[in-house]
Amino acid sequence: MPPPSRLRRLLLPPGTRRDKIAWLAKLSVGKMREGPGPWLRAVRRGLFDALPQGLKARIVRRRLGAQDYATALQHPNAGFDLEQPGLISVILPVYNQADMLAASIESVLAQTHSHLELIIVDDGSSDAIDETLARFVSEPRVRILRQSNQKLPKALSNGFTFARGQYRSWTSADNQMEPEQLAVLKDCLEEDPTVGLVFSDYTVIDAEGAPLRGSTFRPQNRSSPESAELRLPRDCSALNVLQDNFVGPSFLYQGTVGRCLGDYAPTLGVEDYDYWMRIGAEFGLRHLGSDQLLYRYRWHDNSLNARARELRLFEIGRELMAHEAERAKWRSAPWGTSEKRLHAIDPKQQEHAPQLDQPGSYAMCLWGPDPELPFDRPQLFEDERIGHFTAHPQVANSLALFSDQVWLVPEGEPMQRLARACANERLHFLAHNPLAERSRRLPSPWRAEGKPQQLLLLIEDFAQGKPERILLDQVAELRQRGWQVRLCVAKSSEAGRDRAAAAGLEYLHTADPDSFARVLERKSIHLVLSQHCLLGAAEAKQRQIPFVQILHNSDLLRDPEAIQAYREADAHTHAYLCLSRELARHSHLRLGLPTQKLVLAPAAVAAPIPAPGAREGRQDFSAASPGEAAAAQGRAAEAAFELDDWGRRLDCCLGWFLQGGGAVAARPWFAAKHRIDAR
């Protein structure tokens, strides 16, 4: 008698209809053993697919309401700081998968579409991940962030906070992209820019990277038990109606869509499925339309799909479908009722935001062609339920200095449609994700342990005055965070040398570009932070050392010759830190500096000047009344806290510049609404 395996091949030849029917029957029995839920879900999906197209469309319209996707995404991106044309932002969250991380990173960097940025978010790993990260930190397209463990949804949201691509995607440390994935998906979105997201078929691999044969993973999308190719539905109408997260890991969506939807849901447990349904409802999504396999998804013991029963993914998915049904009713409810109000703000006539007392209130601020007006309306940027819409690129770039809720879109129906989508998603998300659950702490730029960064502080001279006191505060904060700080002056003096020695600073003097270049090389400088001095900007740029300028209020009073010098040095300057809103206005509109290099970094309260008789850095309040002493101590404590907070933000910003990150993406670290994760 032949062995069982040979007998099976005789009765059920591989690849035949009998083989597939037997395989599906076996899987059905397995599903029934799991309980009626998974089995009934598969039956419902099969019945839905068998319905005529017209009937399926009516079912979807009844669930989602009539949607017009075509006008929401028709807008120009050229010259918009928040969405760099053609750039693809890829986020890679990782937690304790150091053994597979390098292959995943290399697959992103090997893309045929090379205009990309890869933002890796280490979500508090405890394995040997630093060895892998150190290999890629100097790669120009890679940025590496680290945070204490906040789980996958917040790791994704944090990564996309710093993304500036026209298109977005994310991948996992245990999976790999095919070289042409991003190029093919991007071409599809460019051919049909009215679609929010496009996805493709993919290959399933095992723990060793070989094609996975004979598994139980998504049998409805495989042609046979031995096939490792996942052929996904071309008809996407069932995504929001039937429980089946078929979009898969190979996808690309528009940056406008991602900024409109905002954060991934922090507590649902199926954050990707929830996000795809939101995109499908507001903007539409589609299959690539070809059989190209653009991704390698790894099925192993620790993958989410392999642990589906343990993680209760079916039950969580069922809860998500109920959540989506409720959300669909919210979307289809008319505006202008007590539950949903959409306010329009004309900033020329209205300096302050309206009172958005009702939970369902959202305001769209409609900005005209004046690029200076955003600098005069700070109150309009304080509420996250206000979106900023304009048809003028220069105004959009001014707005982006103060908020990431900015959209460059043609006036009329496209603007109205996008505003309604933003309002729907933002208000529903805020209502169903309490502040304590959705709050997240921003990560910090990764740095190698035991390797202090060499920072050169460049100034004209080191005289005694308020700018120098602020400078010493900055030095103390950066030293506390591991920076090796040296002082370099263009004009030397004995008094300045003595003050530097008293502060424990190495004092260097460079009178010309050549001597400055020698300092950069001899001291192995990693970053130059300049105040009121443009000496050596070109020399730093030639050596790929970021040259960052801090702009103070004294920079407002510059003569024409000095202004011209600033403009000439701009080609060699990596970024400008503007310590006030007025400085940002002056830098852009008067000095002519580009907005994409500006970071609004409101100055912290300077540390109090020690009073006579102060001991150990503390002021002596013994001569004051108890009330005066308590008030003075309170002010001193508040100043110290603000200075420490500002120092933490400055540390992150400079660390980002060291990795080659730009100024626009660094702005969130100075946004008051964000807290920063402790190192």
PDB file of N, CA, C and O in Angstrom, residues 65-129:
ATOM      1  N   GLY A  65     -23.380  55.923   2.795  1.00  0.00           N
ATOM      2  CA  GLY A  65     -23.912  57.146   2.222  1.00  0.00           C
ATOM      3  C   GLY A  65     -23.240  57.430   0.890  1.00  0.00           C
ATOM      4  O   GLY A  65     -22.205  56.865   0.551  1.00  0.00           O
ATOM      5  N   ALA A  66     -23.829  58.314   0.110  1.00  0.00           N
ATOM      6  CA  ALA A  66     -23.249  58.667  -1.190  1.00  0.00           C
ATOM      7  C   ALA A  66     -22.012  59.524  -0.973  1.00  0.00           C
ATOM      8  O   ALA A  66     -22.062  60.542  -0.289  1.00  0.00           O
ATOM      9  N   GLN A  67     -20.891  59.113  -1.540  1.00  0.00           N
ATOM     10  CA  GLN A  67     -19.640  59.840  -1.364  1.00  0.00           C
ATOM     11  C   GLN A  67     -19.106  60.298  -2.717  1.00  0.00           C
ATOM     12  O   GLN A  67     -19.165  59.565  -3.698  1.00  0.00           O
ATOM     13  N   ASP A  68     -18.586  61.524  -2.738  1.00  0.00           N
ATOM     14  CA  ASP A  68     -17.932  62.051  -3.934  1.00  0.00           C
ATOM     15  C   ASP A  68     -16.465  62.242  -3.606  1.00  0.00           C
ATOM     16  O   ASP A  68     -16.081  63.178  -2.921  1.00  0.00           O
ATOM     17  N   TYR A  69     -15.636  61.290  -4.046  1.00  0.00           N
ATOM     18  CA  TYR A  69     -14.216  61.364  -3.732  1.00  0.00           C
ATOM     19  C   TYR A  69     -13.463  62.291  -4.680  1.00  0.00           C
ATOM     20  O   TYR A  69     -12.393  62.774  -4.372  1.00  0.00           O
ATOM     21  N   ALA A  70     -14.001  62.511  -5.861  1.00  0.00           N
ATOM     22  CA  ALA A  70     -13.199  63.053  -6.955  1.00  0.00           C
ATOM     23  C   ALA A  70     -12.646  64.443  -6.677  1.00  0.00           C
ATOM     24  O   ALA A  70     -11.579  64.783  -7.163  1.00  0.00           O
ATOM     25  N   THR A  71     -13.355  65.272  -5.910  1.00  0.00           N
ATOM     26  CA  THR A  71     -12.915  66.658  -5.751  1.00  0.00           C
ATOM     27  C   THR A  71     -11.997  66.869  -4.562  1.00  0.00           C
ATOM     28  O   THR A  71     -11.329  67.890  -4.473  1.00  0.00           O
ATOM     29  N   ALA A  72     -11.933  65.940  -3.626  1.00  0.00           N
ATOM     30  CA  ALA A  72     -11.230  66.198  -2.365  1.00  0.00           C
ATOM     31  C   ALA A  72      -9.723  66.281  -2.534  1.00  0.00           C
ATOM     32  O   ALA A  72      -9.055  66.981  -1.787  1.00  0.00           O
ATOM     33  N   LEU A  73      -9.154  65.569  -3.503  1.00  0.00           N
ATOM     34  CA  LEU A  73      -7.701  65.474  -3.600  1.00  0.00           C
ATOM     35  C   LEU A  73      -7.143  66.163  -4.835  1.00  0.00           C
ATOM     36  O   LEU A  73      -5.989  65.960  -5.183  1.00  0.00           O
ATOM     37  N   GLN A  74      -7.932  66.969  -5.495  1.00  0.00           N
ATOM     38  CA  GLN A  74      -7.433  67.681  -6.663  1.00  0.00           C
ATOM     39  C   GLN A  74      -6.821  69.002  -6.208  1.00  0.00           C
ATOM     40  O   GLN A  74      -7.488  70.022  -6.115  1.00  0.00           O
ATOM     41  N   HIS A  75      -5.552  68.973  -5.905  1.00  0.00           N
ATOM     42  CA  HIS A  75      -4.886  70.194  -5.459  1.00  0.00           C
ATOM     43  C   HIS A  75      -3.412  70.123  -5.819  1.00  0.00           C
ATOM     44  O   HIS A  75      -2.824  69.053  -5.902  1.00  0.00           O
ATOM     45  N   PRO A  76      -2.764  71.271  -6.029  1.00  0.00           N
ATOM     46  CA  PRO A  76      -1.339  71.275  -6.358  1.00  0.00           C
ATOM     47  C   PRO A  76      -0.494  71.073  -5.112  1.00  0.00           C
ATOM     48  O   PRO A  76      -0.853  71.513  -4.025  1.00  0.00           O
ATOM     49  N   ASN A  77       0.649  70.394  -5.262  1.00  0.00           N
ATOM     50  CA  ASN A  77       1.564  70.201  -4.145  1.00  0.00           C
ATOM     51  C   ASN A  77       2.865  70.975  -4.323  1.00  0.00           C
ATOM     52  O   ASN A  77       3.657  71.064  -3.405  1.00  0.00           O
ATOM     53  N   ALA A  78       3.112  71.484  -5.515  1.00  0.00           N
ATOM     54  CA  ALA A  78       4.398  72.103  -5.802  1.00  0.00           C
ATOM     55  C   ALA A  78       4.682  73.251  -4.841  1.00  0.00           C
ATOM     56  O   ALA A  78       3.873  74.156  -4.672  1.00  0.00           O
ATOM     57  N   GLY A  79       5.846  73.209  -4.199  1.00  0.00           N
ATOM     58  CA  GLY A  79       6.275  74.297  -3.348  1.00  0.00           C
ATOM     59  C   GLY A  79       5.661  74.322  -1.968  1.00  0.00           C
ATOM     60  O   GLY A  79       5.836  75.288  -1.234  1.00  0.00           O
ATOM     61  N   PHE A  80       4.962  73.275  -1.565  1.00  0.00           N
ATOM     62  CA  PHE A  80       4.309  73.242  -0.260  1.00  0.00           C
ATOM     63  C   PHE A  80       5.222  72.541   0.733  1.00  0.00           C
ATOM     64  O   PHE A  80       5.593  71.386   0.547  1.00  0.00           O
ATOM     65  N   ASP A  81       5.592  73.253   1.813  1.00  0.00           N
ATOM     66  CA  ASP A  81       6.599  72.739   2.735  1.00  0.00           C
ATOM     67  C   ASP A  81       6.186  71.436   3.413  1.00  0.00           C
ATOM     68  O   ASP A  81       7.041  70.602   3.728  1.00  0.00           O
ATOM     69  N   LEU A  82       4.891  71.243   3.689  1.00  0.00           N
ATOM     70  CA  LEU A  82       4.455  70.064   4.434  1.00  0.00           C
ATOM     71  C   LEU A  82       4.368  68.812   3.570  1.00  0.00           C
ATOM     72  O   LEU A  82       4.246  67.703   4.108  1.00  0.00           O
ATOM     73  N   GLU A  83       4.392  68.958   2.252  1.00  0.00           N
ATOM     74  CA  GLU A  83       4.320  67.806   1.353  1.00  0.00           C
ATOM     75  C   GLU A  83       5.282  68.039   0.189  1.00  0.00           C
ATOM     76  O   GLU A  83       4.933  68.675  -0.798  1.00  0.00           O
ATOM     77  N   GLN A  84       6.490  67.507   0.306  1.00  0.00           N
ATOM     78  CA  GLN A  84       7.484  67.712  -0.739  1.00  0.00           C
ATOM     79  C   GLN A  84       7.112  66.896  -1.974  1.00  0.00           C
ATOM     80  O   GLN A  84       6.928  65.680  -1.887  1.00  0.00           O
ATOM     81  N   PRO A  85       7.006  67.527  -3.116  1.00  0.00           N
ATOM     82  CA  PRO A  85       6.570  66.821  -4.329  1.00  0.00           C
ATOM     83  C   PRO A  85       7.458  65.620  -4.648  1.00  0.00           C
ATOM     84  O   PRO A  85       8.687  65.722  -4.667  1.00  0.00           O
ATOM     85  N   GLY A  86       6.821  64.482  -4.879  1.00  0.00           N
ATOM     86  CA  GLY A  86       7.531  63.273  -5.281  1.00  0.00           C
ATOM     87  C   GLY A  86       8.182  62.504  -4.151  1.00  0.00           C
ATOM     88  O   GLY A  86       8.587  61.351  -4.336  1.00  0.00           O
ATOM     89  N   LEU A  87       8.309  63.109  -2.970  1.00  0.00           N
ATOM     90  CA  LEU A  87       8.956  62.430  -1.847  1.00  0.00           C
ATOM     91  C   LEU A  87       8.002  61.408  -1.228  1.00  0.00           C
ATOM     92  O   LEU A  87       6.824  61.688  -1.017  1.00  0.00           O
ATOM     93  N   ILE A  88       8.519  60.217  -0.940  1.00  0.00           N
ATOM     94  CA  ILE A  88       7.747  59.178  -0.257  1.00  0.00           C
ATOM     95  C   ILE A  88       8.320  58.993   1.142  1.00  0.00           C
ATOM     96  O   ILE A  88       9.513  58.745   1.303  1.00  0.00           O
ATOM     97  N   SER A  89       7.473  59.127   2.147  1.00  0.00           N
ATOM     98  CA  SER A  89       7.870  58.914   3.543  1.00  0.00           C
ATOM     99  C   SER A  89       7.484  57.498   3.951  1.00  0.00           C
ATOM    100  O   SER A  89       6.313  57.123   3.867  1.00  0.00           O
ATOM    101  N   VAL A  90       8.468  56.728   4.392  1.00  0.00           N
ATOM    102  CA  VAL A  90       8.237  55.358   4.852  1.00  0.00           C
ATOM    103  C   VAL A  90       8.579  55.294   6.338  1.00  0.00           C
ATOM    104  O   VAL A  90       9.687  55.652   6.742  1.00  0.00           O
ATOM    105  N   ILE A  91       7.632  54.840   7.149  1.00  0.00           N
ATOM    106  CA  ILE A  91       7.852  54.686   8.587  1.00  0.00           C
ATOM    107  C   ILE A  91       8.103  53.210   8.876  1.00  0.00           C
ATOM    108  O   ILE A  91       7.404  52.338   8.362  1.00  0.00           O
ATOM    109  N   LEU A  92       9.108  52.955   9.718  1.00  0.00           N
ATOM    110  CA  LEU A  92       9.425  51.576  10.097  1.00  0.00           C
ATOM    111  C   LEU A  92       9.462  51.499  11.627  1.00  0.00           C
ATOM    112  O   LEU A  92      10.488  51.786  12.240  1.00  0.00           O
ATOM    113  N   PRO A  93       8.349  51.134  12.268  1.00  0.00           N
ATOM    114  CA  PRO A  93       8.372  50.936  13.722  1.00  0.00           C
ATOM    115  C   PRO A  93       8.994  49.585  14.051  1.00  0.00           C
ATOM    116  O   PRO A  93       8.775  48.598  13.336  1.00  0.00           O
ATOM    117  N   VAL A  94       9.766  49.529  15.120  1.00  0.00           N
ATOM    118  CA  VAL A  94      10.426  48.268  15.466  1.00  0.00           C
ATOM    119  C   VAL A  94      10.454  48.107  16.978  1.00  0.00           C
ATOM    120  O   VAL A  94      10.673  49.068  17.716  1.00  0.00           O
ATOM    121  N   TYR A  95      10.217  46.867  17.402  1.00  0.00           N
ATOM    122  CA  TYR A  95      10.320  46.530  18.819  1.00  0.00           C
ATOM    123  C   TYR A  95      10.917  45.130  18.926  1.00  0.00           C
ATOM    124  O   TYR A  95      10.281  44.134  18.577  1.00  0.00           O
ATOM    125  N   ASN A  96      12.168  45.059  19.350  1.00  0.00           N
ATOM    126  CA  ASN A  96      12.852  43.787  19.615  1.00  0.00           C
ATOM    127  C   ASN A  96      12.858  42.832  18.416  1.00  0.00           C
ATOM    128  O   ASN A  96      12.522  41.658  18.542  1.00  0.00           O
ATOM    129  N   GLN A  97      13.253  43.323  17.266  1.00  0.00           N
ATOM    130  CA  GLN A  97      13.409  42.459  16.094  1.00  0.00           C
ATOM    131  C   GLN A  97      14.729  42.783  15.393  1.00  0.00           C
ATOM    132  O   GLN A  97      14.803  42.905  14.174  1.00  0.00           O
ATOM    133  N   ALA A  98      15.776  42.904  16.193  1.00  0.00           N
ATOM    134  CA  ALA A  98      17.079  43.296  15.660  1.00  0.00           C
ATOM    135  C   ALA A  98      17.593  42.305  14.625  1.00  0.00           C
ATOM    136  O   ALA A  98      18.307  42.689  13.691  1.00  0.00           O
ATOM    137  N   ASP A  99      17.235  41.026  14.754  1.00  0.00           N
ATOM    138  CA  ASP A  99      17.773  40.017  13.848  1.00  0.00           C
ATOM    139  C   ASP A  99      17.238  40.154  12.429  1.00  0.00           C
ATOM    140  O   ASP A  99      17.882  39.704  11.475  1.00  0.00           O
ATOM    141  N   MET A 100      16.069  40.771  12.245  1.00  0.00           N
ATOM    142  CA  MET A 100      15.483  40.900  10.910  1.00  0.00           C
ATOM    143  C   MET A 100      15.469  42.335  10.397  1.00  0.00           C
ATOM    144  O   MET A 100      15.122  42.581   9.243  1.00  0.00           O
ATOM    145  N   LEU A 101      15.837  43.288  11.253  1.00  0.00           N
ATOM    146  CA  LEU A 101      15.681  44.703  10.917  1.00  0.00           C
ATOM    147  C   LEU A 101      16.529  45.124   9.727  1.00  0.00           C
ATOM    148  O   LEU A 101      16.062  45.867   8.853  1.00  0.00           O
ATOM    149  N   ALA A 102      17.774  44.684   9.662  1.00  0.00           N
ATOM    150  CA  ALA A 102      18.678  45.144   8.604  1.00  0.00           C
ATOM    151  C   ALA A 102      18.130  44.820   7.218  1.00  0.00           C
ATOM    152  O   ALA A 102      18.173  45.659   6.306  1.00  0.00           O
ATOM    153  N   ALA A 103      17.601  43.611   7.040  1.00  0.00           N
ATOM    154  CA  ALA A 103      17.065  43.225   5.728  1.00  0.00           C
ATOM    155  C   ALA A 103      15.874  44.098   5.348  1.00  0.00           C
ATOM    156  O   ALA A 103      15.702  44.460   4.174  1.00  0.00           O
ATOM    157  N   SER A 104      15.049  44.456   6.330  1.00  0.00           N
ATOM    158  CA  SER A 104      13.905  45.319   6.053  1.00  0.00           C
ATOM    159  C   SER A 104      14.370  46.713   5.632  1.00  0.00           C
ATOM    160  O   SER A 104      13.858  47.287   4.660  1.00  0.00           O
ATOM    161  N   ILE A 105      15.343  47.271   6.351  1.00  0.00           N
ATOM    162  CA  ILE A 105      15.872  48.596   6.002  1.00  0.00           C
ATOM    163  C   ILE A 105      16.477  48.576   4.605  1.00  0.00           C
ATOM    164  O   ILE A 105      16.233  49.471   3.778  1.00  0.00           O
ATOM    165  N   GLU A 106      17.271  47.559   4.320  1.00  0.00           N
ATOM    166  CA  GLU A 106      17.934  47.474   3.013  1.00  0.00           C
ATOM    167  C   GLU A 106      16.920  47.366   1.880  1.00  0.00           C
ATOM    168  O   GLU A 106      17.139  47.900   0.783  1.00  0.00           O
ATOM    169  N   SER A 107      15.792  46.704   2.135  1.00  0.00           N
ATOM    170  CA  SER A 107      14.782  46.586   1.081  1.00  0.00           C
ATOM    171  C   SER A 107      14.141  47.938   0.772  1.00  0.00           C
ATOM    172  O   SER A 107      13.740  48.192  -0.362  1.00  0.00           O
ATOM    173  N   VAL A 108      14.046  48.820   1.767  1.00  0.00           N
ATOM    174  CA  VAL A 108      13.517  50.166   1.524  1.00  0.00           C
ATOM    175  C   VAL A 108      14.536  50.996   0.756  1.00  0.00           C
ATOM    176  O   VAL A 108      14.204  51.681  -0.221  1.00  0.00           O
ATOM    177  N   LEU A 109      15.784  50.936   1.176  1.00  0.00           N
ATOM    178  CA  LEU A 109      16.819  51.742   0.528  1.00  0.00           C
ATOM    179  C   LEU A 109      17.121  51.265  -0.889  1.00  0.00           C
ATOM    180  O   LEU A 109      17.702  52.016  -1.680  1.00  0.00           O
ATOM    181  N   ALA A 110      16.735  50.037  -1.220  1.00  0.00           N
ATOM    182  CA  ALA A 110      16.985  49.494  -2.562  1.00  0.00           C
ATOM    183  C   ALA A 110      15.861  49.811  -3.543  1.00  0.00           C
ATOM    184  O   ALA A 110      15.869  49.318  -4.679  1.00  0.00           O
ATOM    185  N   GLN A 111      14.901  50.645  -3.150  1.00  0.00           N
ATOM    186  CA  GLN A 111      13.782  50.963  -4.031  1.00  0.00           C
ATOM    187  C   GLN A 111      14.246  51.679  -5.299  1.00  0.00           C
ATOM    188  O   GLN A 111      15.141  52.531  -5.259  1.00  0.00           O
ATOM    189  N   THR A 112      13.628  51.337  -6.418  1.00  0.00           N
ATOM    190  CA  THR A 112      13.966  52.011  -7.674  1.00  0.00           C
ATOM    191  C   THR A 112      13.535  53.470  -7.647  1.00  0.00           C
ATOM    192  O   THR A 112      14.119  54.298  -8.349  1.00  0.00           O
ATOM    193  N   HIS A 113      12.510  53.797  -6.866  1.00  0.00           N
ATOM    194  CA  HIS A 113      12.170  55.199  -6.617  1.00  0.00           C
ATOM    195  C   HIS A 113      13.014  55.642  -5.425  1.00  0.00           C
ATOM    196  O   HIS A 113      12.697  55.348  -4.270  1.00  0.00           O
ATOM    197  N   SER A 114      14.091  56.361  -5.691  1.00  0.00           N
ATOM    198  CA  SER A 114      15.072  56.666  -4.649  1.00  0.00           C
ATOM    199  C   SER A 114      14.746  57.919  -3.851  1.00  0.00           C
ATOM    200  O   SER A 114      15.367  58.164  -2.810  1.00  0.00           O
ATOM    201  N   HIS A 115      13.785  58.726  -4.329  1.00  0.00           N
ATOM    202  CA  HIS A 115      13.438  59.967  -3.619  1.00  0.00           C
ATOM    203  C   HIS A 115      12.501  59.619  -2.464  1.00  0.00           C
ATOM    204  O   HIS A 115      11.274  59.722  -2.573  1.00  0.00           O
ATOM    205  N   LEU A 116      13.107  59.180  -1.361  1.00  0.00           N
ATOM    206  CA  LEU A 116      12.327  58.737  -0.210  1.00  0.00           C
ATOM    207  C   LEU A 116      13.049  59.103   1.071  1.00  0.00           C
ATOM    208  O   LEU A 116      14.242  59.413   1.081  1.00  0.00           O
ATOM    209  N   GLU A 117      12.304  59.085   2.163  1.00  0.00           N
ATOM    210  CA  GLU A 117      12.878  59.198   3.500  1.00  0.00           C
ATOM    211  C   GLU A 117      12.369  58.022   4.319  1.00  0.00           C
ATOM    212  O   GLU A 117      11.191  57.677   4.263  1.00  0.00           O
ATOM    213  N   LEU A 118      13.276  57.389   5.046  1.00  0.00           N
ATOM    214  CA  LEU A 118      12.925  56.262   5.908  1.00  0.00           C
ATOM    215  C   LEU A 118      13.085  56.713   7.354  1.00  0.00           C
ATOM    216  O   LEU A 118      14.189  57.063   7.786  1.00  0.00           O
ATOM    217  N   ILE A 119      11.980  56.723   8.088  1.00  0.00           N
ATOM    218  CA  ILE A 119      11.991  57.140   9.491  1.00  0.00           C
ATOM    219  C   ILE A 119      11.772  55.894  10.344  1.00  0.00           C
ATOM    220  O   ILE A 119      10.689  55.306  10.341  1.00  0.00           O
ATOM    221  N   ILE A 120      12.818  55.480  11.048  1.00  0.00           N
ATOM    222  CA  ILE A 120      12.763  54.298  11.910  1.00  0.00           C
ATOM    223  C   ILE A 120      12.403  54.754  13.319  1.00  0.00           C
ATOM    224  O   ILE A 120      13.027  55.671  13.860  1.00  0.00           O
ATOM    225  N   VAL A 121      11.408  54.123  13.912  1.00  0.00           N
ATOM    226  CA  VAL A 121      10.988  54.453  15.279  1.00  0.00           C
ATOM    227  C   VAL A 121      11.233  53.232  16.156  1.00  0.00           C
ATOM    228  O   VAL A 121      10.517  52.234  16.060  1.00  0.00           O
ATOM    229  N   ASP A 122      12.263  53.312  16.990  1.00  0.00           N
ATOM    230  CA  ASP A 122      12.532  52.242  17.954  1.00  0.00           C
ATOM    231  C   ASP A 122      11.610  52.440  19.147  1.00  0.00           C
ATOM    232  O   ASP A 122      11.758  53.389  19.909  1.00  0.00           O
ATOM    233  N   ASP A 123      10.674  51.514  19.313  1.00  0.00           N
ATOM    234  CA  ASP A 123       9.646  51.643  20.344  1.00  0.00           C
ATOM    235  C   ASP A 123      10.098  51.002  21.658  1.00  0.00           C
ATOM    236  O   ASP A 123       9.418  50.143  22.218  1.00  0.00           O
ATOM    237  N   GLY A 124      11.280  51.417  22.134  1.00  0.00           N
ATOM    238  CA  GLY A 124      11.759  50.941  23.430  1.00  0.00           C
ATOM    239  C   GLY A 124      12.305  49.533  23.404  1.00  0.00           C
ATOM    240  O   GLY A 124      12.116  48.776  24.371  1.00  0.00           O
ATOM    241  N   SER A 125      12.998  49.150  22.338  1.00  0.00           N
ATOM    242  CA  SER A 125      13.544  47.791  22.239  1.00  0.00           C
ATOM    243  C   SER A 125      14.568  47.531  23.336  1.00  0.00           C
ATOM    244  O   SER A 125      15.271  48.438  23.784  1.00  0.00           O
ATOM    245  N   SER A 126      14.663  46.258  23.729  1.00  0.00           N
ATOM    246  CA  SER A 126      15.629  45.870  24.762  1.00  0.00           C
ATOM    247  C   SER A 126      16.632  44.848  24.240  1.00  0.00           C
ATOM    248  O   SER A 126      17.415  44.305  25.011  1.00  0.00           O
ATOM    249  N   ASP A 127      16.610  44.572  22.926  1.00  0.00           N
ATOM    250  CA  ASP A 127      17.575  43.628  22.362  1.00  0.00           C
ATOM    251  C   ASP A 127      18.774  44.400  21.810  1.00  0.00           C
ATOM    252  O   ASP A 127      18.973  45.574  22.121  1.00  0.00           O
ATOM    253  N   ALA A 128      19.563  43.771  20.963  1.00  0.00           N
ATOM    254  CA  ALA A 128      20.802  44.374  20.454  1.00  0.00           C
ATOM    255  C   ALA A 128      20.544  45.221  19.216  1.00  0.00           C
ATOM    256  O   ALA A 128      21.310  45.172  18.243  1.00  0.00           O
ATOM    257  N   ILE A 129      19.503  46.033  19.254  1.00  0.00           N
ATOM    258  CA  ILE A 129      19.112  46.787  18.069  1.00  0.00           C
ATOM    259  C   ILE A 129      20.101  47.899  17.731  1.00  0.00           C
ATOM    260  O   ILE A 129      20.246  48.289  16.568  1.00  0.00           O
TER     261      ILE A 129
END
